[in-house]
Coordinates of N, CA and C in Angstrom, one line a residue:
X1 N -1.1 -7.7 -14.3 CA -1.7 -9.2 -14.3 C -2.0 -9.5 -12.8
X2 N -1.8 -8.6 -11.9 CA -2.2 -8.7 -10.5 C -3.2 -7.6 -10.2
X3 N -4.2 -8.0 -9.7 CA -5.3 -7.0 -9.2 C -5.3 -6.8 -7.7
X4 N -5.4 -5.6 -7.2 CA -5.6 -5.3 -5.8 C -6.9 -4.5 -5.6
X5 N -7.8 -5.2 -4.9 CA -9.1 -4.6 -4.7 C -9.4 -4.2 -3.2
X6 N -9.6 -2.9 -3.1 CA -10.0 -2.5 -1.7 C -11.4 -2.5 -1.4
X7 N -11.7 -2.7 -0.1 CA -13.1 -2.6 0.4 C -13.0 -2.0 1.9
X8 N -14.3 -1.7 2.3 CA -14.4 -1.2 3.6 C -14.5 0.3 3.8
X9 N -14.3 1.1 2.9 CA -14.3 2.5 2.9 C -15.7 3.1 3.2
X10 N -15.9 4.4 3.3 CA -17.2 4.9 3.4 C -17.1 6.2 4.3
X11 N -18.4 6.5 4.7 CA -18.5 7.9 5.6 C -18.7 7.4 7.0
X12 N -17.9 8.1 7.9 CA -17.9 7.9 9.4 C -17.8 9.2 10.0
X13 N -18.4 9.3 11.2 CA -18.3 10.5 12.0 C -17.0 10.6 12.7
X14 N -16.5 11.7 13.0 CA -15.3 11.9 13.8 C -15.3 11.1 15.1
X15 N -14.1 10.4 15.4 CA -14.1 9.5 16.5 C -14.5 8.1 16.2
X16 N -15.0 7.8 15.0 CA -15.4 6.6 14.6 C -14.2 5.7 14.0
X17 N -14.6 4.6 13.6 CA -13.6 3.5 13.2 C -14.1 3.0 11.8
X18 N -13.1 2.5 11.1 CA -13.3 1.8 9.9 C -12.1 0.7 9.7
X19 N -12.5 -0.3 9.0 CA -11.6 -1.3 8.7 C -11.5 -1.5 7.1
X20 N -10.3 -1.2 6.6 CA -10.1 -1.5 5.2 C -9.5 -2.8 4.9
X21 N -9.8 -3.3 3.9 CA -9.2 -4.6 3.4 C -8.8 -4.5 1.9
X22 N -7.8 -5.2 1.5 CA -7.2 -5.3 0.2 C -6.8 -6.6 -0.1
X23 N -7.4 -7.2 -1.2 CA -7.1 -8.6 -1.6 C -6.4 -8.6 -2.9
X24 N -5.2 -9.3 -3.0 CA -4.5 -9.5 -4.3 C -4.9 -10.8 -4.9
X25 N -5.0 -10.6 -6.3 CA -5.4 -11.9 -7.0 C -4.8 -11.7 -8.4
X26 N -4.7 -12.9 -9.1 CA -4.2 -12.8 -10.4 C -5.0 -13.8 -11.4
X27 N -5.4 -13.4 -12.5 CA -6.2 -14.2 -13.4 C -5.2 -15.2 -14.2
X28 N -3.9 -14.8 -14.2 CA -2.9 -15.5 -15.0 C -1.9 -16.0 -14.1
X29 N -1.7 -17.4 -14.0 CA -0.7 -17.9 -13.3 C -1.1 -18.0 -11.7
X30 N 0.0 -17.8 -10.9 CA -0.4 -18.0 -9.4 C 0.6 -16.9 -8.7
X31 N 0.0 -16.4 -7.6 CA 0.8 -15.6 -6.8 C 1.7 -16.5 -6.0
X32 N 3.1 -16.3 -6.0 CA 4.1 -17.2 -5.4 C 4.4 -16.5 -3.9
X33 N 4.5 -15.1 -4.0 CA 4.9 -14.5 -2.6 C 4.6 -13.1 -2.7
X34 N 4.1 -12.5 -1.6 CA 3.9 -11.2 -1.5 C 4.8 -10.6 -0.5
X35 N 5.7 -9.7 -0.8 CA 6.6 -9.0 0.2 C 6.0 -7.9 0.8
X36 N 6.5 -6.6 0.7 CA 5.8 -5.5 1.4 C 4.4 -5.2 0.9
X37 N 3.6 -4.9 1.9 CA 2.2 -4.5 1.6 C 2.0 -3.1 2.3
X38 N 1.3 -2.3 1.7 CA 1.2 -0.9 2.3 C -0.1 -0.3 2.0
X39 N -0.4 0.7 2.7 CA -1.6 1.7 2.4 C -1.0 3.0 2.3
X40 N -1.5 3.6 1.3 CA -1.3 5.1 1.0 C -2.5 5.9 1.0
X41 N -2.5 7.2 1.1 CA -3.7 8.0 1.0 C -3.4 9.3 0.3
X42 N -4.4 9.7 -0.3 CA -4.3 11.0 -1.0 C -5.5 11.9 -0.7
X43 N -5.3 12.9 0.0 CA -6.5 13.8 0.3 C -6.5 14.8 -0.8
X44 N -7.7 15.6 -0.8 CA -8.0 16.6 -1.8 C -6.8 17.6 -1.7
X45 N -6.1 17.9 -2.8 CA -5.1 18.9 -2.8 C -3.7 18.5 -2.1
X46 N -3.7 17.3 -1.8 CA -2.4 16.8 -1.2 C -1.7 15.7 -2.0
X47 N -0.6 15.6 -1.7 CA 0.3 14.5 -2.4 C 0.0 13.2 -1.8
X48 N 0.3 12.1 -2.5 CA 0.1 10.9 -1.9 C 1.1 10.6 -0.9
X49 N 0.6 10.0 0.3 CA 1.4 9.8 1.4 C 1.4 8.3 2.0
X50 N 2.5 7.8 2.4 CA 2.5 6.4 3.0 C 1.8 6.6 4.4
X51 N 0.8 5.6 4.6 CA 0.1 5.6 5.8 C 0.7 4.6 6.8
X52 N 0.8 3.3 6.2 CA 1.4 2.3 7.0 C 1.9 1.2 5.9
X53 N 2.9 0.5 6.5 CA 3.6 -0.6 5.7 C 3.8 -1.8 6.6
X54 N 3.6 -3.0 5.9 CA 4.0 -4.2 6.7 C 4.8 -5.1 5.7
X55 N 5.9 -5.6 6.3 CA 6.7 -6.6 5.6 C 6.2 -8.0 5.7
X56 N 6.7 -8.9 4.9 CA 6.3 -10.2 4.9 C 6.6 -10.9 6.4
X57 N 7.6 -10.4 7.1 CA 7.9 -11.0 8.4 C 6.9 -10.3 9.5
X58 N 6.1 -9.4 9.1 CA 5.1 -8.8 10.0 C 5.5 -7.4 10.7
X59 N 6.7 -7.1 10.3 CA 7.2 -5.7 10.8 C 6.5 -4.7 10.1
X60 N 6.3 -3.7 11.0 CA 5.3 -2.5 10.5 C 6.0 -1.2 10.6
X61 N 5.5 -0.2 9.9 CA 6.0 1.1 9.9 C 4.8 2.0 9.7
X62 N 4.7 3.1 10.5 CA 3.5 4.0 10.4 C 3.9 5.5 10.2
X63 N 3.1 6.1 9.4 CA 3.3 7.6 9.4 C 3.0 8.1 10.8
X64 N 3.6 9.2 11.1 CA 3.6 9.8 12.5 C 2.1 10.3 12.9
X65 N 1.4 10.6 11.9 CA 0.1 11.2 12.0 C -1.0 10.2 12.4
X66 N -0.7 8.8 12.1 CA -1.6 7.7 12.3 C -1.1 6.8 13.5
X67 N 0.0 7.0 13.9 CA 0.7 6.0 14.9 C -0.2 6.1 16.2
X68 N -0.5 4.9 16.7 CA -1.4 4.7 17.8 C -3.0 4.7 17.5
X69 N -3.2 5.1 16.3 CA -4.6 5.1 15.9 C -4.9 4.0 14.8
X70 N -4.0 3.9 13.9 CA -4.2 2.8 12.9 C -3.3 1.6 13.2
X71 N -3.9 0.4 12.7 CA -3.1 -0.8 12.8 C -3.2 -1.5 11.5
X72 N -2.0 -1.7 10.9 CA -1.9 -2.6 9.6 C -1.7 -4.0 10.0
X73 N -2.3 -4.9 9.3 CA -2.1 -6.4 9.5 C -2.2 -7.1 8.2
X74 N -1.9 -8.3 8.1 CA -2.0 -9.1 6.9 C -2.3 -10.5 7.2
X75 N -3.0 -11.2 6.2 CA -3.3 -12.6 6.3 C -2.7 -13.2 5.0
X76 N -1.5 -13.8 5.1 CA -0.7 -14.3 4.0 C -1.5 -15.4 3.2
X77 N -2.2 -16.1 4.0 CA -3.0 -17.2 3.3 C -4.1 -16.7 2.4
X78 N -4.6 -15.5 2.8 CA -5.6 -14.9 2.0 C -5.2 -13.8 1.1
X79 N -3.8 -13.6 1.0 CA -3.2 -12.5 0.2 C -3.8 -11.2 0.5
X80 N -4.1 -10.9 1.8 CA -4.9 -9.7 2.1 C -4.2 -8.8 3.1
X81 N -4.4 -7.5 3.0 CA -3.8 -6.7 4.0 C -4.9 -5.8 4.5
X82 N -4.8 -5.5 5.8 CA -6.0 -4.7 6.4 C -5.4 -3.5 7.0
X83 N -6.3 -2.4 7.2 CA -6.0 -1.3 7.9 C -7.1 -0.9 8.9
X84 N -6.9 -1.2 10.1 CA -7.9 -0.9 11.1 C -7.6 0.7 11.6
X85 N -8.7 1.4 11.4 CA -8.6 2.9 11.6 C -9.5 3.2 12.8
X86 N -8.9 3.8 13.9 CA -9.7 4.3 15.0 C -9.5 5.8 15.2
X87 N -10.3 6.3 16.0 CA -10.2 7.7 16.4 C -10.0 8.6 15.2
X88 N -10.9 8.4 14.2 CA -10.8 9.0 12.9 C -11.1 10.6 13.0
X89 N -10.4 11.4 12.3 CA -10.7 12.8 12.4 C -10.9 13.3 10.8
X90 N -11.5 14.4 10.7 CA -11.8 14.9 9.3 C -10.4 14.9 8.5
X91 N -9.2 15.1 9.2 CA -8.1 15.1 8.4 C -7.6 13.8 7.8
X92 N -8.3 12.8 8.2 CA -8.1 11.4 7.6 C -9.0 11.2 6.4
X93 N -9.7 12.1 6.0 CA -10.5 12.1 4.8 C -9.5 12.1 3.6
X94 N -9.7 11.0 2.7 CA -8.8 10.8 1.6 C -9.3 9.6 0.9
X95 N -8.6 9.4 -0.3 CA -8.7 8.1 -1.1 C -7.6 7.3 -0.6
X96 N -7.8 6.1 -0.1 CA -6.9 5.1 0.4 C -6.6 4.1 -0.7
X97 N -5.3 3.9 -0.8 CA -4.8 3.0 -2.0 C -4.0 1.9 -1.4
X98 N -4.2 0.7 -1.8 CA -3.3 -0.4 -1.5 C -2.2 -0.6 -2.4
X99 N -1.1 -1.1 -1.9 CA 0.1 -1.3 -2.7 C 0.7 -2.6 -2.2
X100 N 1.3 -3.3 -3.2 CA 1.9 -4.5 -2.8 C 3.1 -4.9 -3.8
X101 N 4.1 -5.6 -3.2 CA 5.1 -6.2 -4.1 C 4.8 -7.6 -4.3
X102 N 4.6 -8.0 -5.4 CA 4.0 -9.4 -5.7 C 4.9 -10.1 -6.7
X103 N 5.3 -11.4 -6.3 CA 5.9 -12.3 -7.2 C 4.9 -13.3 -7.7
X104 N 4.9 -13.3 -9.0 CA 3.9 -14.3 -9.6 C 4.6 -15.3 -10.5
X105 N 4.0 -16.5 -10.7 CA 4.7 -17.5 -11.6 C 3.6 -17.9 -12.6
X106 N 4.0 -17.7 -13.9 CA 3.2 -18.0 -15.0 C 4.0 -18.9 -16.0
X107 N 3.3 -20.1 -16.1 CA 4.0 -21.1 -16.9 C 5.5 -21.3 -16.6
X108 N 5.8 -21.3 -15.3 CA 7.0 -21.6 -14.8 C 8.1 -20.3 -14.8
X109 N 7.5 -19.2 -15.2 CA 8.4 -18.0 -15.2 C 8.0 -17.1 -14.1
X110 N 8.9 -16.7 -13.3 CA 8.6 -15.7 -12.2 C 8.7 -14.4 -12.6
X111 N 7.8 -13.5 -12.1 CA 7.8 -12.2 -12.5 C 7.4 -11.3 -11.3
X112 N 8.3 -10.3 -10.9 CA 8.0 -9.4 -9.8 C 7.5 -8.2 -10.2
X113 N 6.6 -7.5 -9.4 CA 6.0 -6.2 -9.8 C 5.5 -5.6 -8.5
X114 N 5.3 -4.3 -8.7 CA 4.7 -3.5 -7.6 C 3.3 -3.1 -8.2
X115 N 2.3 -3.3 -7.5 CA 0.9 -3.0 -7.9 C 0.1 -2.2 -7.0
X116 N -0.8 -1.5 -7.6 CA -1.7 -0.5 -7.0 C -3.1 -1.0 -7.1
X117 N -4.0 -0.7 -6.1 CA -5.4 -0.9 -6.1 C -5.9 0.4 -6.7
X118 N -7.2 0.5 -7.0 CA -7.8 1.6 -7.6 C -8.2 2.7 -6.6
X119 N -8.1 2.4 -5.3 CA -8.4 3.3 -4.3 C -9.8 3.3 -3.8
X120 N -10.0 3.7 -2.6 CA -11.3 3.7 -1.9 C -11.4 4.9 -1.1
X121 N -12.7 5.5 -1.1 CA -12.9 6.8 -0.4 C -13.0 6.6 1.1
X122 N -12.6 7.4 1.9 CA -12.8 7.4 3.3 C -13.2 8.9 3.6
X123 N -14.3 9.1 4.1 CA -14.7 10.4 4.5 C -15.1 10.5 5.9
X124 N -14.4 11.4 6.6 CA -14.8 11.6 8.1 C -15.5 12.9 8.3
X125 N -16.6 12.9 8.8 CA -17.4 14.1 9.0 C -17.2 14.6 10.5
X126 N -17.2 15.9 10.5 CA -17.0 16.6 11.9 C -18.2 16.6 12.7

């Protein structure tokens, strides 16, 4: 009942930048709180991997391969998480997926869940 919708992907040349966004929403009830939010990616022939994570207090964690190049941030008022990607390389080519731990309230009942977006393609050409 929580939807995560990613945007901002596409094709970029090596060395370029992209900014991804992921918005959480619900058609039933209301989002009470979002705890950890994260970006994962899955390249062709590779397992899904954690790219970056941000807690509700703003503390962050990055994969070693993106540290110093990618920045994760969030806007709690907009239920949105961002991923600013710079100095992109062809190795960053993947489907990027948003993930969030969301607490919703429907008719006075609280429900916690972990949700995934559908993913968005990022392609970096050499």
